mmCIF file of C-alpha atoms in Angstrom:
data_model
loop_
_atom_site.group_PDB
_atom_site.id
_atom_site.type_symbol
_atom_site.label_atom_id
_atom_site.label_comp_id
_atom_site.label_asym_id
_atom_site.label_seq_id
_atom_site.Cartn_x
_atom_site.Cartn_y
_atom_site.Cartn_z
ATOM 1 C CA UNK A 1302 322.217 246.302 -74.052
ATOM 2 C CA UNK A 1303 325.012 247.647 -76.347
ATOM 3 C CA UNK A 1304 322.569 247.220 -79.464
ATOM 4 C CA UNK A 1305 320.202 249.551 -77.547
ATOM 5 C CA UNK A 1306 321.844 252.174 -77.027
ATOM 6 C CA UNK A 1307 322.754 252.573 -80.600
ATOM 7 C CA UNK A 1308 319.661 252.335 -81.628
ATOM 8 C CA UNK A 1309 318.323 254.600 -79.444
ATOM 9 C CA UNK A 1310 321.035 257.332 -80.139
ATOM 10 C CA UNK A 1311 320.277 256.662 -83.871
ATOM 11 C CA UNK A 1312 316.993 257.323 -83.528
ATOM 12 C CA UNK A 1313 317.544 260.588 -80.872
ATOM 13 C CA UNK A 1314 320.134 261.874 -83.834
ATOM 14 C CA UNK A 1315 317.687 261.109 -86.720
ATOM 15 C CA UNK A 1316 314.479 262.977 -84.990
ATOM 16 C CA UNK A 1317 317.203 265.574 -83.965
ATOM 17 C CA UNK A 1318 317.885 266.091 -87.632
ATOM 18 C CA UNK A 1319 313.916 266.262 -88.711
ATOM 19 C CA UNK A 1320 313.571 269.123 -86.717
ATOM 20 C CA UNK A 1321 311.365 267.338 -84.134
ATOM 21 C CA UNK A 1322 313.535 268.291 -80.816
ATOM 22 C CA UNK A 1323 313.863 272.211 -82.274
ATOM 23 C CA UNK A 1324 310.326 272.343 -82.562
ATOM 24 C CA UNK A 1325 309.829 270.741 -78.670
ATOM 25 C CA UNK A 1326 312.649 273.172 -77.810
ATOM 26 C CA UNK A 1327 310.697 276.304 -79.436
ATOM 27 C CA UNK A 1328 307.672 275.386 -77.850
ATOM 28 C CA UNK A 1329 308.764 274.189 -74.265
ATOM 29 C CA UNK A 1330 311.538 276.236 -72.958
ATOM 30 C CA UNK A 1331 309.474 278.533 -71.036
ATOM 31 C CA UNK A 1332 309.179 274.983 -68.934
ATOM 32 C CA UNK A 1333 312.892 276.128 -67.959
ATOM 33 C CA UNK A 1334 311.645 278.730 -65.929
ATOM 34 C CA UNK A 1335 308.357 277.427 -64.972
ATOM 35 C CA UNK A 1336 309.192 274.255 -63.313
ATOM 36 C CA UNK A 1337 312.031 275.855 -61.119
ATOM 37 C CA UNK A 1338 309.480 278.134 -59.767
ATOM 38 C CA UNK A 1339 307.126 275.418 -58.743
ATOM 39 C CA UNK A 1340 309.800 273.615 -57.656
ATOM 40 C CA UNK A 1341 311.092 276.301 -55.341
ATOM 41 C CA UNK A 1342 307.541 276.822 -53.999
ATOM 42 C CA UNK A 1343 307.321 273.140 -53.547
ATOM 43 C CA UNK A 1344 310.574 273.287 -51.542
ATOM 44 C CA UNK A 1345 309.334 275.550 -48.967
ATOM 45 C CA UNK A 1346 305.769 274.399 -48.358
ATOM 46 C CA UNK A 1347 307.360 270.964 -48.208
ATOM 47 C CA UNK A 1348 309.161 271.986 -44.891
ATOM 48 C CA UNK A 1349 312.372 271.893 -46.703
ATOM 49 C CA UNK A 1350 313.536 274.729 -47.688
ATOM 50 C CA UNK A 1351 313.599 278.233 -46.373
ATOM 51 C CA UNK A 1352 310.885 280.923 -47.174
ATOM 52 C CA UNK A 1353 313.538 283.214 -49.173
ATOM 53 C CA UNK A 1354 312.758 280.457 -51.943
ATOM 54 C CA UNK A 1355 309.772 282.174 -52.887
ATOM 55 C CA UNK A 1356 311.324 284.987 -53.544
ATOM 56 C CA UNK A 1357 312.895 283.716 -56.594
ATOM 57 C CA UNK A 1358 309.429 280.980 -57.322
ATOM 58 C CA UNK A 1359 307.651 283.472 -57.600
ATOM 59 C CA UNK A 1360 309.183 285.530 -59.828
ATOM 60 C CA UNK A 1361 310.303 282.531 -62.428
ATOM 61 C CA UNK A 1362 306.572 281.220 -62.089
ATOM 62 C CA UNK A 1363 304.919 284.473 -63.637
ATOM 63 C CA UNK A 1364 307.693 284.752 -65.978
ATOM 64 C CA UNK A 1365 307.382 280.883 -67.084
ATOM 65 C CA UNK A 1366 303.537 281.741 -67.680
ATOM 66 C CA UNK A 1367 303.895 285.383 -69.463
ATOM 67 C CA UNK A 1368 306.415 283.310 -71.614
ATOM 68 C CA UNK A 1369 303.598 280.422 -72.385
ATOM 69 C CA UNK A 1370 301.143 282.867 -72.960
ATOM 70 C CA UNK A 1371 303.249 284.319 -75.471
ATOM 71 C CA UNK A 1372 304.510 281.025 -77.153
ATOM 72 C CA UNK A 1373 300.618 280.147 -77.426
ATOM 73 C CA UNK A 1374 299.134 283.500 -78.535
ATOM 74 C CA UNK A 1375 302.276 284.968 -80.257
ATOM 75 C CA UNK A 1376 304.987 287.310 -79.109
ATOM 76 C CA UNK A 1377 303.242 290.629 -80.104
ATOM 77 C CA UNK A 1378 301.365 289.784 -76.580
ATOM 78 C CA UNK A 1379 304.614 291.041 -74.593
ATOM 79 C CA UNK A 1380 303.613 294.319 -75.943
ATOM 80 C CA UNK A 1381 300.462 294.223 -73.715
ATOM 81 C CA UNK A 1382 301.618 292.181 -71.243
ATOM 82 C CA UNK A 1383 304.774 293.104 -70.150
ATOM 83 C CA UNK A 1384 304.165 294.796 -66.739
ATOM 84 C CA UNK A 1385 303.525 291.330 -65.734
ATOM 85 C CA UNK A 1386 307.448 291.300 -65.247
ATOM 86 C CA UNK A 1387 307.191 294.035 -62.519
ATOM 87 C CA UNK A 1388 303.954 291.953 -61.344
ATOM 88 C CA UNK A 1389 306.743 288.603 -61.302
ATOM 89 C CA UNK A 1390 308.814 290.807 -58.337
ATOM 90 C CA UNK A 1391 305.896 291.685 -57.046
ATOM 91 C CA UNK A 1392 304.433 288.015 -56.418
ATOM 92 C CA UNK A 1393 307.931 286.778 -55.185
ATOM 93 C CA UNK A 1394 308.169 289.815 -51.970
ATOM 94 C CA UNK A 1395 304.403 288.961 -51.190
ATOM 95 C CA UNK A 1396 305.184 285.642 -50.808
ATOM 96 C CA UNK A 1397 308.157 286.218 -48.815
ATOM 97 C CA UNK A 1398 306.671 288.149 -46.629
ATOM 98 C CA UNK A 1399 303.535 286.547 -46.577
ATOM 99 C CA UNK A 1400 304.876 283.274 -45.609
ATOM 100 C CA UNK A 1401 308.230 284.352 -43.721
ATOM 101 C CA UNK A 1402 307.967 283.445 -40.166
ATOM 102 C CA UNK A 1403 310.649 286.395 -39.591
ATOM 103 C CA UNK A 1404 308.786 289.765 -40.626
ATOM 104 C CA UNK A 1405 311.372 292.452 -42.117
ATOM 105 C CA UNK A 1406 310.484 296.092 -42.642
ATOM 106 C CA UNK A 1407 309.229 297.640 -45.905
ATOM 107 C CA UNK A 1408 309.004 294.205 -47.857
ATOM 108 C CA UNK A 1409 305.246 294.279 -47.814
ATOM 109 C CA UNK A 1410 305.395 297.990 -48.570
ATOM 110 C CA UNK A 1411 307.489 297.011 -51.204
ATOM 111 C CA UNK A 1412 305.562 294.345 -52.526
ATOM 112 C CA UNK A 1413 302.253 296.604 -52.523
ATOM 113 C CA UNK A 1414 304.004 299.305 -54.493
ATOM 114 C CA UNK A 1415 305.740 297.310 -57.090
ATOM 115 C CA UNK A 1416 302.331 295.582 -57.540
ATOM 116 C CA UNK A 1417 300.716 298.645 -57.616
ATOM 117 C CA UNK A 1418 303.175 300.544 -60.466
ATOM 118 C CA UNK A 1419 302.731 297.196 -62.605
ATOM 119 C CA UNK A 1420 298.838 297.381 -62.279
ATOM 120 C CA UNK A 1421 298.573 300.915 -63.239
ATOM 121 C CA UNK A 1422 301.062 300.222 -65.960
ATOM 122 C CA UNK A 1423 298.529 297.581 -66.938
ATOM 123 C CA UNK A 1424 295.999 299.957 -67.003
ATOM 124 C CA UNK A 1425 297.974 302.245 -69.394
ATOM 125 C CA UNK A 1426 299.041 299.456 -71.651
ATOM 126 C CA UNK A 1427 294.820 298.370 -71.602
ATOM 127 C CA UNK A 1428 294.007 301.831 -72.470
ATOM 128 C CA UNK A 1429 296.681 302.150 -75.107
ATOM 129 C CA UNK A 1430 293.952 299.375 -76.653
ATOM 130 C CA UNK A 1431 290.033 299.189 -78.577
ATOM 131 C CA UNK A 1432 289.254 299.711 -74.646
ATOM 132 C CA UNK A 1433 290.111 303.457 -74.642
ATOM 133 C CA UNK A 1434 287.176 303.494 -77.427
ATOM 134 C CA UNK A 1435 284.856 301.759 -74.735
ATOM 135 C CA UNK A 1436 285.524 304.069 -72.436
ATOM 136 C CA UNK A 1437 284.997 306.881 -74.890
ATOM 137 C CA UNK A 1438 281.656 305.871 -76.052
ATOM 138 C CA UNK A 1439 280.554 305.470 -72.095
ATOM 139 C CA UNK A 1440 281.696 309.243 -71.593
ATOM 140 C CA UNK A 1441 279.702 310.567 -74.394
ATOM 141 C CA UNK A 1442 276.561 307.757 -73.694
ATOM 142 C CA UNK A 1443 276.814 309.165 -69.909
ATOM 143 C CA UNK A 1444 277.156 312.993 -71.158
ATOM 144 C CA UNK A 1445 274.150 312.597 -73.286
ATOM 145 C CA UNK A 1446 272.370 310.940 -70.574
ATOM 146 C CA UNK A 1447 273.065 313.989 -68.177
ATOM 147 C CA UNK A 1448 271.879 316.824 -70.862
ATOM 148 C CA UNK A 1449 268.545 315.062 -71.224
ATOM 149 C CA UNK A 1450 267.653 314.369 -68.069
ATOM 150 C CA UNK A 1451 268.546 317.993 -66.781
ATOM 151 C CA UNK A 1452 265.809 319.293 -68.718
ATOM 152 C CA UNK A 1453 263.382 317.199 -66.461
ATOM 153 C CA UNK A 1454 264.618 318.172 -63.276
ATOM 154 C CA UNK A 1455 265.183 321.984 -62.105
ATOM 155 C CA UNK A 1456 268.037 321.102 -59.876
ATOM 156 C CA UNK A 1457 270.186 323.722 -59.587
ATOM 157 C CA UNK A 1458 273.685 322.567 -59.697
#
């Protein structure tokens, strides 16, 4: 038994030292906040735990998947998707109050209007993109379309 645990903490210190457990490390760590989250939400709907859990599983379970989708697409996608850390608090006092068997004022107000801030602040950040061209080209495509077709109808407006 002795002979395999110093092999095996050879072998842990020689992968350590080609890089293998930064790279797991660099790639993983938004697990950290991830699996908590699911695990708190597990918790409760297990019977186990009470529904103030999801306050916080909520909020670490959009943050563990903002942080994944930046790992996978790169981190200059925070820069379009960062009202999705508003949406996190959001999530975690809907859930509350969605699955709280005690109801407390203003958390579901709460909930819409932090939801709603982070969903117009989507909307800005969207804008702020190639969609703001989109919506552009409808205008002028829908101005256009109103000039010509007054000339075929005398409504007065």
């Amino acid at each position: 038994m002795t002979g395999i645990l110093i092999l095996a903490a050879g072998i842990i210190i020689l992968l350590g030292k080609l890089g293998v457990f930064s790279f797991l490390g660099k790639a993983l760590w938004p697990l950290l906040l991830l699996i908590p989250g699911i695990v708190f939400h597990l918790w409760h709907f297990w019977r186990k735990g009470p529904s103030e859990l999801l306050l916080p599983g909520g909020i670490l379970t959009v943050y563990g998947v903002l942080f994944i989708i930046a790992n996978i697409w790169g981190w200059t996608t925070l820069k379009y998707s960062w009202p999705g850390f508003i949406l996190g608090i959001a999530v975690g006092l809907y859930e509350y109050e969605f699955f709280s068997s005690v109801r407390q004022n203003g958390v579901m107000i709460a909930a819409v209007i932090v939801g709603a801030v982070s969903v117009i602040l989507f909307g800005i950040t969207l804008f702020s993109l190639a969609l703001i061209y989109l919506v552009a080209i409808a205008l002028i495509i829908g101005g256009i379309w109103l000039i010509a077709a007054r000339g075929k109808t005398r409504r007065s407006w």
